[in-house]
Structures are given as C-alpha cells and as structure tokens.
XYZ file of N, CA, C and O in Angstrom:
840
model
N 0.824 -1.212 0.000
C 0.000 0.000 0.000
C 0.860 1.266 0.000
O 0.576 2.234 -0.687
N 1.937 1.198 0.784
C 2.842 2.353 0.844
C 3.493 2.603 -0.526
O 3.586 3.733 -0.992
N 3.944 1.520 -1.164
C 4.582 1.619 -2.479
C 3.581 2.113 -3.509
O 3.908 2.939 -4.380
N 2.350 1.631 -3.426
C 1.311 2.049 -4.362
C 1.035 3.541 -4.244
O 0.882 4.243 -5.247
N 0.978 4.023 -2.995
C 0.762 5.465 -2.781
C 1.919 6.270 -3.349
O 1.733 7.306 -3.985
N 3.131 5.793 -3.119
C 4.318 6.502 -3.602
C 4.349 6.545 -5.119
O 4.686 7.570 -5.721
N 3.986 5.427 -5.749
C 3.998 5.369 -7.215
C 2.866 6.178 -7.832
O 3.003 6.737 -8.919
N 1.736 6.249 -7.109
C 0.565 6.940 -7.652
C 0.591 8.445 -7.427
O -0.133 9.191 -8.080
N 1.417 8.868 -6.480
C 1.495 10.298 -6.162
C 2.928 10.780 -6.366
O 3.726 10.820 -5.438
N 3.270 11.134 -7.600
C 4.654 11.542 -7.915
C 5.197 12.634 -6.999
O 6.370 12.630 -6.638
N 4.326 13.559 -6.586
C 4.790 14.673 -5.755
C 5.215 14.200 -4.360
O 5.901 14.922 -3.648
N 4.775 13.013 -3.980
C 5.105 12.521 -2.647
C 6.451 11.818 -2.594
O 6.945 11.489 -1.522
N 7.047 11.587 -3.740
C 8.323 10.877 -3.767
C 9.401 11.671 -3.031
O 9.539 12.874 -3.226
N 10.114 11.008 -2.200
C 11.144 11.673 -1.416
C 10.611 12.208 -0.105
O 11.373 12.684 0.735
N 9.297 12.153 0.075
C 8.698 12.615 1.326
C 8.169 11.413 2.100
O 7.896 10.365 1.535
N 8.028 11.591 3.395
C 7.559 10.487 4.224
C 6.056 10.315 4.089
O 5.294 11.283 4.106
N 5.629 9.068 3.919
C 4.212 8.744 3.830
C 3.765 8.103 5.139
O 4.497 7.322 5.743
N 2.559 8.424 5.554
C 2.032 7.877 6.799
C 0.772 7.074 6.504
O -0.198 7.613 5.971
N 0.795 5.808 6.831
C -0.374 4.956 6.686
C -1.065 4.879 8.048
O -0.465 4.453 9.035
N -2.317 5.313 8.099
C -3.023 5.372 9.375
C -4.394 4.714 9.276
O -4.941 4.537 8.185
N -4.924 4.346 10.432
C -6.252 3.754 10.529
C -6.967 4.447 11.675
O -6.577 4.304 12.837
N -8.004 5.223 11.358
C -8.715 5.978 12.394
C -9.361 5.071 13.438
O -9.611 5.494 14.574
N -9.644 3.832 13.063
C -10.291 2.909 13.986
C -9.281 2.185 14.878
O -9.632 1.648 15.920
N -8.038 2.162 14.444
C -6.967 1.515 15.214
C -5.754 2.453 15.262
O -4.714 2.174 14.667
N -5.874 3.595 15.943
C -4.798 4.593 15.938
C -3.484 4.122 16.537
O -2.435 4.693 16.265
N -3.536 3.066 17.352
C -2.308 2.566 17.966
C -1.483 1.730 16.990
O -0.341 1.358 17.293
N -2.060 1.450 15.809
C -1.357 0.655 14.808
C -0.777 1.535 13.701
O -1.136 2.699 13.567
N 0.117 0.974 12.921
C 0.669 1.616 11.733
C 1.414 2.915 12.063
O 2.166 2.964 13.013
N 1.165 3.994 11.291
C 2.020 5.190 11.385
C 1.381 6.372 12.100
O 1.864 7.497 11.979
N 0.297 6.137 12.824
C -0.362 7.270 13.478
C 0.583 7.956 14.466
O 0.628 9.184 14.568
N 1.355 7.158 15.188
C 2.305 7.728 16.146
C 3.377 8.546 15.456
O 3.751 9.629 15.927
N 3.877 8.047 14.326
C 4.897 8.776 13.571
C 4.335 10.086 13.035
O 5.023 11.111 13.024
N 3.086 10.055 12.579
C 2.447 11.271 12.072
C 2.304 12.301 13.188
O 2.583 13.491 12.999
N 1.876 11.843 14.365
C 1.716 12.745 15.512
C 3.035 13.410 15.871
O 3.098 14.627 16.095
N 4.121 12.627 15.892
C 5.424 13.185 16.239
C 5.940 14.120 15.163
O 6.613 15.119 15.452
N 5.625 13.846 13.912
C 6.038 14.728 12.816
C 5.367 16.096 12.966
O 5.999 17.143 12.761
N 4.099 16.079 13.341
C 3.366 17.337 13.555
C 3.984 18.118 14.711
O 4.177 19.340 14.633
N 4.306 17.414 15.801
C 4.901 18.064 16.968
C 6.268 18.655 16.625
O 6.553 19.819 16.926
N 7.128 17.868 15.975
C 8.488 18.317 15.664
C 8.511 19.462 14.653
O 9.409 20.311 14.691
N 7.541 19.493 13.740
C 7.520 20.529 12.710
C 6.754 21.778 13.135
O 6.697 22.748 12.391
N 6.175 21.747 14.327
C 5.466 22.927 14.818
C 6.468 23.991 15.250
O 7.528 23.670 15.802
N 6.170 25.263 15.026
C 7.054 26.345 15.491
C 7.226 26.243 17.007
O 6.320 25.766 17.701
N 8.363 26.665 17.536
C 8.627 26.571 18.983
C 7.489 27.085 19.861
O 7.156 26.465 20.875
N 6.895 28.205 19.480
C 5.838 28.798 20.291
C 4.559 27.965 20.268
O 3.695 28.111 21.141
N 4.406 27.110 19.247
C 3.188 26.310 19.122
C 3.421 24.837 19.457
O 2.488 24.032 19.413
N 4.653 24.500 19.799
C 4.977 23.098 20.061
C 4.209 22.558 21.259
O 3.713 21.431 21.237
N 4.103 23.361 22.319
C 3.385 22.904 23.509
C 1.924 22.638 23.177
O 1.363 21.600 23.563
N 1.299 23.564 22.427
C -0.110 23.399 22.060
C -0.300 22.169 21.177
O -1.267 21.415 21.339
N 0.640 21.949 20.257
C 0.552 20.786 19.373
C 0.694 19.495 20.165
O -0.007 18.517 19.914
N 1.589 19.505 21.147
C 1.804 18.318 21.974
C 0.589 18.014 22.834
O 0.112 16.874 22.883
N 0.062 19.035 23.510
C -1.083 18.820 24.391
C -2.370 18.558 23.603
O -3.338 18.027 24.147
N -2.362 18.942 22.331
C -3.553 18.724 21.504
C -3.663 17.319 20.963
O -4.701 16.934 20.420
N -2.607 16.519 21.122
C -2.609 15.145 20.623
C -3.452 14.252 21.539
O -3.240 14.223 22.741
N -4.388 13.539 20.952
C -5.231 12.627 21.727
C -4.715 11.196 21.651
O -5.366 10.277 22.138
N -3.581 11.024 21.019
C -2.999 9.697 20.849
C -2.068 9.387 22.018
O -1.441 10.275 22.573
N -1.988 8.121 22.382
C -1.128 7.729 23.500
C -0.102 6.675 23.075
O 0.028 5.627 23.709
N 0.621 6.960 22.000
C 1.727 6.074 21.631
C 2.901 6.406 22.554
O 2.910 7.444 23.223
N 3.904 5.549 22.581
C 5.041 5.768 23.484
C 5.731 7.095 23.194
O 6.102 7.827 24.113
N 5.911 7.434 21.914
C 6.585 8.692 21.564
C 5.778 9.903 22.012
O 6.339 10.892 22.501
N 4.461 9.837 21.836
C 3.602 10.956 22.254
C 3.595 11.070 23.778
O 3.624 12.174 24.324
N 3.583 9.948 24.460
C 3.637 9.951 25.932
C 4.909 10.658 26.396
O 4.869 11.503 27.294
N 6.036 10.304 25.791
C 7.316 10.922 26.168
C 7.310 12.418 25.875
O 7.813 13.216 26.676
N 6.756 12.800 24.722
C 6.711 14.220 24.359
C 5.855 15.001 25.355
O 6.230 16.104 25.785
N 4.710 14.440 25.717
C 3.842 15.114 26.685
C 4.502 15.187 28.052
O 4.413 16.203 28.741
N 5.160 14.109 28.438
C 5.840 14.084 29.734
C 6.890 15.195 29.811
O 6.991 15.897 30.827
N 7.647 15.376 28.754
C 8.684 16.412 28.737
C 8.078 17.809 28.821
O 8.600 18.681 29.532
N 6.987 18.045 28.106
C 6.340 19.362 28.143
C 5.720 19.620 29.519
O 5.788 20.735 30.032
N 5.130 18.599 30.108
C 4.509 18.758 31.428
C 5.549 18.999 32.511
O 5.301 19.728 33.477
N 6.717 18.384 32.373
C 7.797 18.594 33.339
C 8.192 20.066 33.394
O 8.550 20.582 34.461
N 8.121 20.767 32.261
C 8.502 22.177 32.195
C 7.558 23.048 33.022
O 7.919 24.155 33.425
N 6.334 22.569 33.260
C 5.343 23.358 33.999
C 5.466 23.198 35.508
O 4.930 24.014 36.263
N 6.153 22.135 35.943
C 6.159 21.797 37.366
C 6.721 22.918 38.242
O 6.091 23.341 39.217
N 7.922 23.390 37.933
C 8.543 24.381 38.812
C 7.758 25.691 38.805
O 7.661 26.375 39.828
N 7.146 26.034 37.642
C 6.358 27.272 37.564
C 5.124 27.169 38.456
O 4.776 28.118 39.168
N 4.465 26.015 38.400
C 3.263 25.812 39.221
C 3.615 25.816 40.705
O 2.937 26.457 41.517
N 4.691 25.103 41.065
C 5.118 25.039 42.469
C 5.536 26.419 42.973
O 5.263 26.784 44.123
N 6.192 27.192 42.126
C 6.621 28.539 42.520
C 5.414 29.442 42.748
O 5.375 30.211 43.717
N 4.419 29.352 41.875
C 3.211 30.159 42.034
C 2.506 29.818 43.341
O 2.031 30.701 44.062
N 2.481 28.529 43.679
C 1.863 28.084 44.930
C 2.618 28.664 46.126
O 2.019 29.177 47.078
N 3.954 28.589 46.088
C 4.778 29.084 47.196
C 4.615 30.596 47.372
O 4.518 31.096 48.500
N 4.586 31.317 46.262
C 4.437 32.773 46.323
C 3.074 33.140 46.893
O 2.949 34.065 47.711
N 2.050 32.414 46.475
C 0.698 32.680 46.978
C 0.597 32.432 48.467
O -0.054 33.178 49.204
N 1.248 31.345 48.941
C 1.222 31.039 50.370
C 1.912 32.125 51.192
O 1.505 32.414 52.314
N 2.938 32.721 50.611
C 3.725 33.709 51.357
C 3.174 35.124 51.243
O 3.643 36.033 51.912
N 2.183 35.305 50.379
C 1.655 36.642 50.142
C 0.220 36.777 50.629
O -0.559 35.820 50.569
N -0.155 37.963 51.106
C -1.542 38.194 51.530
C -2.476 38.344 50.332
O -3.691 38.332 50.477
N -1.888 38.485 49.136
C -2.680 38.652 47.910
C -2.974 37.276 47.316
O -2.081 36.452 47.171
N -4.227 37.043 46.930
C -4.611 35.761 46.337
C -4.351 35.811 44.830
O -5.206 36.197 44.051
N -3.145 35.395 44.424
C -2.789 35.405 43.015
C -3.576 34.376 42.208
O -3.857 34.564 41.038
N -3.930 33.265 42.830
C -4.540 32.158 42.100
C -6.060 32.270 42.007
O -6.671 31.656 41.155
N -6.661 33.039 42.894
C -8.103 33.202 42.864
C -8.858 31.930 43.204
O -9.938 31.669 42.676
N -8.306 31.105 44.093
C -8.940 29.852 44.492
C -8.956 29.744 46.005
O -8.338 30.539 46.703
N -9.675 28.747 46.506
C -9.817 28.594 47.948
C -8.535 28.165 48.628
O -8.256 28.568 49.741
N -7.727 27.315 47.957
C -6.500 26.835 48.580
C -5.474 26.465 47.524
O -5.818 26.198 46.369
N -4.208 26.429 47.938
C -3.151 26.032 47.008
C -3.229 24.535 46.721
O -2.768 24.076 45.674
N -3.812 23.774 47.646
C -4.031 22.348 47.386
C -4.892 22.176 46.135
O -4.631 21.317 45.288
N -5.918 23.017 46.029
C -6.809 22.974 44.869
C -6.033 23.226 43.584
O -6.264 22.579 42.570
N -5.137 24.194 43.646
C -4.368 24.565 42.450
C -3.483 23.399 42.007
O -3.383 23.088 40.813
N -2.849 22.735 42.939
C -2.001 21.592 42.623
C -2.830 20.417 42.104
O -2.425 19.722 41.164
N -3.985 20.198 42.686
C -4.858 19.118 42.241
C -5.409 19.395 40.842
O -5.613 18.470 40.049
N -5.633 20.668 40.543
C -6.095 21.039 39.207
C -5.022 20.698 38.171
O -5.322 20.201 37.075
N -3.761 20.947 38.503
C -2.662 20.607 37.602
C -2.551 19.087 37.454
O -2.331 18.570 36.355
N -2.724 18.367 38.561
C -2.668 16.906 38.505
C -3.797 16.352 37.643
O -3.611 15.369 36.923
N -4.965 16.985 37.706
C -6.086 16.549 36.863
C -5.761 16.783 35.388
O -6.172 15.998 34.526
N -5.021 17.849 35.122
C -4.608 18.122 33.736
C -3.734 16.988 33.221
O -3.819 16.607 32.056
N -2.902 16.415 34.079
C -2.079 15.263 33.696
C -2.984 14.087 33.310
O -2.746 13.408 32.312
N -4.017 13.869 34.106
C -4.950 12.769 33.820
C -5.654 12.993 32.482
O -5.851 12.052 31.706
N -6.007 14.234 32.212
C -6.657 14.538 30.938
C -5.718 14.300 29.765
O -6.111 13.731 28.742
N -4.475 14.736 29.912
C -3.500 14.599 28.840
C -3.224 13.138 28.494
O -3.010 12.798 27.333
N -3.236 12.275 29.495
C -2.935 10.864 29.257
C -4.197 10.003 29.206
O -4.128 8.779 29.305
N -5.363 10.680 29.068
C -6.642 9.985 28.922
C -6.875 9.007 30.080
O -7.152 7.824 29.884
N -6.770 9.548 31.285
C -6.953 8.760 32.500
C -8.111 9.277 33.357
O -8.212 8.942 34.534
N -8.966 10.092 32.758
C -10.103 10.611 33.507
C -11.099 9.481 33.753
O -11.007 8.402 33.169
N -12.085 9.730 34.608
C -13.084 8.706 34.902
C -13.791 8.237 33.631
O -14.068 7.043 33.468
N -14.090 9.184 32.732
C -14.785 8.832 31.485
C -13.940 7.885 30.634
O -14.457 6.917 30.060
N -12.637 8.156 30.548
C -11.751 7.284 29.780
C -11.635 5.908 30.430
O -11.657 4.878 29.751
N -11.524 5.891 31.748
C -11.391 4.621 32.456
C -12.643 3.763 32.304
O -12.566 2.532 32.195
N -13.808 4.414 32.282
C -15.066 3.691 32.051
C -15.038 3.013 30.687
O -15.471 1.867 30.530
N -14.505 3.728 29.700
C -14.435 3.196 28.335
C -13.487 2.001 28.265
O -13.804 0.972 27.661
N -12.304 2.133 28.885
C -11.346 1.028 28.893
C -11.934 -0.194 29.610
O -11.774 -1.332 29.160
N -12.611 0.074 30.736
C -13.188 -1.016 31.528
C -14.253 -1.756 30.732
O -14.322 -2.986 30.756
N -15.072 -0.983 30.009
C -16.132 -1.578 29.209
C -15.577 -2.513 28.143
O -16.161 -3.561 27.858
N -14.428 -2.142 27.559
C -13.798 -2.970 26.524
C -13.370 -4.324 27.069
O -13.265 -5.299 26.323
N -13.147 -4.391 28.389
C -12.742 -5.645 29.026
C -13.895 -6.306 29.771
O -13.709 -7.325 30.444
N -15.083 -5.716 29.651
C -16.234 -6.283 30.341
C -16.147 -6.143 31.838
O -16.645 -6.992 32.591
N -15.511 -5.072 32.312
C -15.340 -4.838 33.746
C -15.971 -3.517 34.146
O -16.263 -2.661 33.307
N -16.176 -3.334 35.433
C -16.558 -2.029 35.945
C -15.282 -1.192 36.033
O -14.176 -1.736 35.984
N -15.456 0.105 36.226
C -14.270 0.969 36.324
C -13.413 0.563 37.517
O -12.183 0.496 37.412
N -14.052 0.293 38.638
C -13.307 -0.091 39.843
C -12.541 -1.388 39.631
O -11.386 -1.524 40.047
N -13.178 -2.360 38.978
C -12.513 -3.630 38.692
C -11.319 -3.422 37.784
O -10.265 -4.037 37.982
N -11.484 -2.545 36.800
C -10.401 -2.258 35.861
C -9.230 -1.600 36.574
O -8.075 -1.969 36.370
N -9.521 -0.620 37.417
C -8.484 0.095 38.168
C -7.710 -0.870 39.065
O -6.473 -0.822 39.135
N -8.430 -1.740 39.740
C -7.781 -2.696 40.642
C -6.978 -3.742 39.868
O -5.869 -4.110 40.264
N -7.538 -4.203 38.741
C -6.866 -5.220 37.928
C -5.550 -4.701 37.362
O -4.538 -5.407 37.365
N -5.558 -3.455 36.898
C -4.366 -2.859 36.288
C -3.476 -2.162 37.325
O -2.421 -1.652 36.983
N -3.938 -2.129 38.573
C -3.196 -1.489 39.662
C -2.872 -0.025 39.324
O -1.731 0.424 39.465
N -3.896 0.690 38.908
C -3.738 2.098 38.552
C -3.774 2.969 39.808
O -4.591 2.764 40.701
N -2.892 3.948 39.864
C -2.806 4.836 41.024
C -3.287 6.259 40.732
O -3.499 7.040 41.649
N -3.426 6.596 39.458
C -3.753 7.984 39.112
C -5.134 8.404 39.603
O -5.406 9.604 39.718
N -6.028 7.447 39.893
C -7.349 7.803 40.419
C -7.241 8.474 41.781
O -8.135 9.215 42.179
N -6.148 8.215 42.486
C -5.928 8.851 43.791
C -5.854 10.373 43.629
O -6.217 11.126 44.551
N -5.426 10.821 42.461
C -5.283 12.252 42.214
C -6.632 12.968 42.143
O -6.680 14.199 42.121
N -7.714 12.207 42.092
C -9.044 12.818 42.044
C -9.597 13.057 43.446
O -10.642 13.683 43.606
N -8.914 12.550 44.476
C -9.372 12.721 45.852
C -9.159 14.159 46.319
O -8.106 14.747 46.085
N -10.146 14.706 46.992
C -10.014 16.051 47.543
C -9.427 15.928 48.948
O -10.148 15.796 49.934
N -8.100 15.925 49.001
C -7.404 15.776 50.283
C -6.187 16.690 50.296
O -5.786 17.228 49.261
N -5.605 16.851 51.461
C -4.400 17.648 51.580
C -3.250 16.971 50.841
O -3.185 15.739 50.767
N -2.357 17.766 50.301
C -1.251 17.237 49.496
C -0.395 16.226 50.273
O -0.071 15.162 49.737
N -0.012 16.501 51.524
C 0.769 15.503 52.270
C 0.041 14.166 52.385
O 0.650 13.100 52.284
N -1.278 14.213 52.564
C -2.057 12.977 52.675
C -2.040 12.222 51.340
O -1.930 10.991 51.304
N -2.161 12.954 50.226
C -2.135 12.312 48.911
C -0.778 11.664 48.644
O -0.704 10.584 48.054
N 0.280 12.316 49.070
C 1.612 11.728 48.906
C 1.709 10.422 49.684
O 2.299 9.446 49.215
N 1.120 10.398 50.878
C 1.106 9.165 51.666
C 0.304 8.087 50.957
O 0.688 6.911 50.921
N -0.838 8.459 50.376
C -1.697 7.513 49.675
C -0.995 6.941 48.444
O -1.213 5.789 48.061
N -0.148 7.756 47.839
C 0.591 7.318 46.658
C 1.847 6.534 47.032
O 2.588 6.080 46.160
N 2.077 6.420 48.332
C 3.236 5.662 48.793
C 4.546 6.357 48.546
O 5.582 5.722 48.382
N 4.522 7.689 48.503
C 5.735 8.447 48.187
C 6.216 9.309 49.339
O 7.009 10.218 49.170
N 5.729 9.056 50.537
C 6.153 9.850 51.691
C 7.351 9.187 52.346
O 7.273 8.588 53.408
N 8.511 9.294 51.693
C 9.739 8.709 52.233
C 10.401 9.699 53.187
O 9.946 10.830 53.325
N 11.482 9.323 53.880
C 12.131 10.229 54.839
C 12.483 11.583 54.255
O 12.356 12.599 54.911
N 12.901 11.587 52.988
C 13.287 12.859 52.371
C 12.089 13.781 52.243
O 12.169 14.983 52.482
N 10.923 13.213 51.892
C 9.714 14.017 51.765
C 9.280 14.530 53.127
O 8.893 15.669 53.282
N 9.356 13.678 54.148
C 8.958 14.103 55.490
C 9.797 15.275 55.978
O 9.328 16.142 56.688
N 11.041 15.302 55.575
C 11.935 16.404 55.948
C 11.412 17.721 55.394
O 11.504 18.767 56.021
N 10.821 17.649 54.192
C 10.271 18.854 53.566
C 8.926 19.209 54.196
O 8.618 20.369 54.431
N 8.125 18.195 54.511
C 6.775 18.449 54.996
C 6.731 18.905 56.448
O 5.871 19.675 56.826
N 7.644 18.440 57.252
C 7.593 18.673 58.693
C 7.475 20.144 59.081
O 6.590 20.503 59.858
N 8.319 21.043 58.527
C 8.184 22.452 58.902
C 6.824 23.018 58.526
O 6.273 23.863 59.230
N 6.278 22.549 57.403
C 4.989 23.064 56.948
C 3.882 22.636 57.897
O 3.054 23.441 58.328
N 3.872 21.360 58.259
C 2.802 20.833 59.093
C 2.875 21.348 60.530
O 1.856 21.499 61.186
N 4.059 21.603 61.025
C 4.183 22.055 62.410
C 4.010 23.560 62.544
O 3.525 24.039 63.560
N 4.397 24.283 61.508
C 4.351 25.743 61.597
C 3.043 26.338 61.085
O 2.644 27.416 61.499
N 2.380 25.618 60.157
C 1.163 26.175 59.559
C 0.019 25.176 59.717
O -0.015 24.149 59.054
N -0.899 25.447 60.573
C -1.983 24.502 60.843
C -2.987 24.429 59.698
O -3.787 23.504 59.632
N -2.979 25.402 58.793
C -3.942 25.405 57.700
C -3.572 24.414 56.606
O -4.322 24.203 55.669
N -2.403 23.796 56.687
C -2.007 22.817 55.674
C -1.393 23.465 54.456
O -1.498 22.945 53.339
N -0.806 24.621 54.623
C -0.197 25.318 53.496
C 0.893 24.470 52.847
O 1.518 23.644 53.485
N 1.090 24.692 51.550
C 2.033 23.891 50.779
C 3.277 24.698 50.432
O 3.196 25.818 49.951
N 4.451 24.128 50.687
C 5.706 24.797 50.375
C 6.105 24.522 48.926
O 5.517 23.664 48.260
N 7.116 25.241 48.473
C 7.628 25.045 47.116
C 8.128 23.610 46.949
O 7.820 22.939 45.963
N 8.896 23.132 47.931
C 9.448 21.778 47.853
C 8.365 20.710 47.820
O 8.449 19.748 47.057
N 7.327 20.895 48.634
C 6.231 19.933 48.663
C 5.464 19.949 47.349
O 5.072 18.903 46.826
N 5.242 21.149 46.824
C 4.548 21.278 45.540
C 5.308 20.591 44.423
O 4.731 19.876 43.593
N 6.620 20.801 44.393
C 7.468 20.165 43.386
C 7.373 18.649 43.504
O 7.220 17.938 42.503
N 7.488 18.166 44.740
C 7.451 16.722 44.973
C 6.127 16.127 44.518
O 6.086 15.101 43.826
N 5.021 16.753 44.916
C 3.707 16.235 44.569
C 3.501 16.184 43.061
O 3.011 15.182 42.518
N 3.865 17.252 42.358
C 3.646 17.300 40.906
C 4.512 16.279 40.176
O 4.073 15.667 39.196
N 5.735 16.089 40.645
C 6.600 15.080 40.032
C 6.016 13.683 40.224
O 5.988 12.875 39.299
N 5.550 13.426 41.444
C 4.947 12.123 41.741
C 3.678 11.931 40.907
O 3.455 10.868 40.318
N 2.831 12.961 40.846
C 1.584 12.884 40.090
C 1.849 12.598 38.616
O 1.163 11.775 37.999
N 2.855 13.268 38.052
C 3.192 13.057 36.648
C 3.718 11.644 36.427
O 3.327 10.958 35.467
N 4.591 11.183 37.303
C 5.143 9.829 37.171
C 4.042 8.767 37.257
O 4.043 7.794 36.496
N 3.111 8.975 38.180
C 1.999 8.027 38.349
C 1.136 7.991 37.093
O 0.728 6.917 36.631
N 0.847 9.164 36.531
C 0.029 9.231 35.315
C 0.723 8.533 34.143
O 0.090 7.793 33.383
N 2.023 8.766 34.001
C 2.783 8.138 32.916
C 2.815 6.617 33.098
O 2.642 5.857 32.125
N 3.016 6.163 34.308
C 3.035 4.723 34.577
C 1.676 4.088 34.239
O 1.616 3.009 33.636
N 0.594 4.783 34.598
C -0.738 4.233 34.357
C -1.066 4.157 32.869
O -1.642 3.165 32.407
N -0.737 5.199 32.118
C -1.064 5.177 30.691
C -0.272 4.087 29.976
O -0.760 3.457 29.031
N 0.924 3.809 30.438
C 1.717 2.729 29.838
C 1.111 1.362 30.168
O 1.114 0.462 29.327
N 0.600 1.214 31.368
C -0.078 -0.047 31.727
C -1.289 -0.270 30.820
O -1.526 -1.384 30.339
N -2.053 0.800 30.607
C -3.249 0.694 29.767
C -2.859 0.424 28.318
O -3.512 -0.363 27.622
N -1.795 1.065 27.865
C -1.328 0.839 26.490
C -0.959 -0.621 26.261
O -1.268 -1.192 25.216
N -0.285 -1.213 27.249
C 0.089 -2.623 27.116
C -1.161 -3.510 27.010
O -1.175 -4.475 26.247
N -2.181 -3.133 27.775
C -3.428 -3.907 27.730
C -4.110 -3.755 26.378
O -4.607 -4.720 25.799
N -4.119 -2.513 25.848
C -4.767 -2.256 24.570
C -4.067 -2.977 23.427
O -4.698 -3.469 22.489
N -2.757 -3.069 23.508
C -2.014 -3.780 22.465
C -2.361 -5.264 22.451
O -2.396 -5.893 21.402
N -2.643 -5.800 23.619
C -3.001 -7.217 23.699
C -4.366 -7.472 23.047
O -4.626 -8.576 22.571
N -5.243 -6.432 22.991
C -6.542 -6.617 22.370
C -6.423 -6.794 20.861
O -7.227 -7.459 20.238
N -5.397 -6.109 20.282
C -5.278 -6.081 18.814
C -4.438 -7.214 18.263
O -4.245 -7.303 17.067
N -3.874 -8.043 19.122
C -3.045 -9.140 18.646
C -3.906 -10.313 18.179
O -4.973 -10.527 18.677
C-alpha cells in the first residue's frame, strides 16, 4: 500500500508517507504522524501541538511528559508565592486545589479521567473499579479532595526525604499550606503516576489487537 501510494502520487516521492487507521490509531504510522506534527510545529506552538494530541503512543507519551515537566517548577513557585503573600494570586480557595487542578490536567492529557477509564473497563467487560484494581492504577488517587501531604502518603511516596520537607509546613502552619518543595514533589509524583498508568493501559490495549 505504501509503495502504491508513492507510485501513484509523484509529488510525494522523497517525502515520508504515513499509513493510518482511524479505527486503530495505535497501529501503523499514526504515532509517527503525531510526532512529525509536533516536531515541525514552530517553537511557540509546540506545547499546544503536543497537548492537543489525543494519541497515547510511546513517543507521544514521552513528548507530553517532557512538556509537562517544564510546567512543574512554575506551578510550584506560584503556589509558594501565593502562600507567602496576603494577595490571592490564584483566585482559588486553597493552594491544594491549584495543585490538584494541575494533577487533573495530567490525567486529561494521558486519557486517565473517569470517562476514559469507564471506556477502557467496558472494553474488558469490567466495571471501572474492577479495571483500576486489575491494572493497579494509582492515578485515580489524584481525584481525591485531600491535603497534598495525605495524597503523597496515599501514593506511597512519603519517604524520609519528603517528610523532611513536609515537617516544617505541618508544624508551623496549621492550615495545611504547601511549600515550594512539597509542591514540586507532589507534581513530580503525580506526573510519574500518570505516565506509569497510561503505559499499563497501552500494554493492555495492544493485547486486544493481537
């Protein structure tokens, strides 16, 4: 098919051809096409092109992960500045909310929202809860409305190093305010969990098409 397209379209000779299937985007060249669009986008539009991709091939996952990593320190810094200032820069009830909103964005980017999980579960004849437990997914924890230190504990990431960062915050500020270090830690953990979960789901989806 590729050779036929090349022979039938003289203008395409010397250029890369992408064979895609809208019904099976994880197969063939859809991933290569997505990465070509991302790489050829102007620098100022690269982030938008990356986040606009609804495909979850390994290359797209890596590209999104790299772009999301760039946002972590900015988000954590904004949280720290807001906590230290009497002015509400974020316009929200708490900095925990702001961090959870960013974590939810990770779930959206990697198609891990409740709606997506329902769809994946249905394909396996399972409920969403059964699917989450079967695949040992942790990103659903990011949907809990809890304090950031508690979420880190739930994610199993509250090691001695993290406690060293959290201790001054918890003892000095009873409102549960979040420090820059805690914000950085939480967002890194949230991103890693989301990436791990989407890869687990990808492996399952590939088994369906074999």
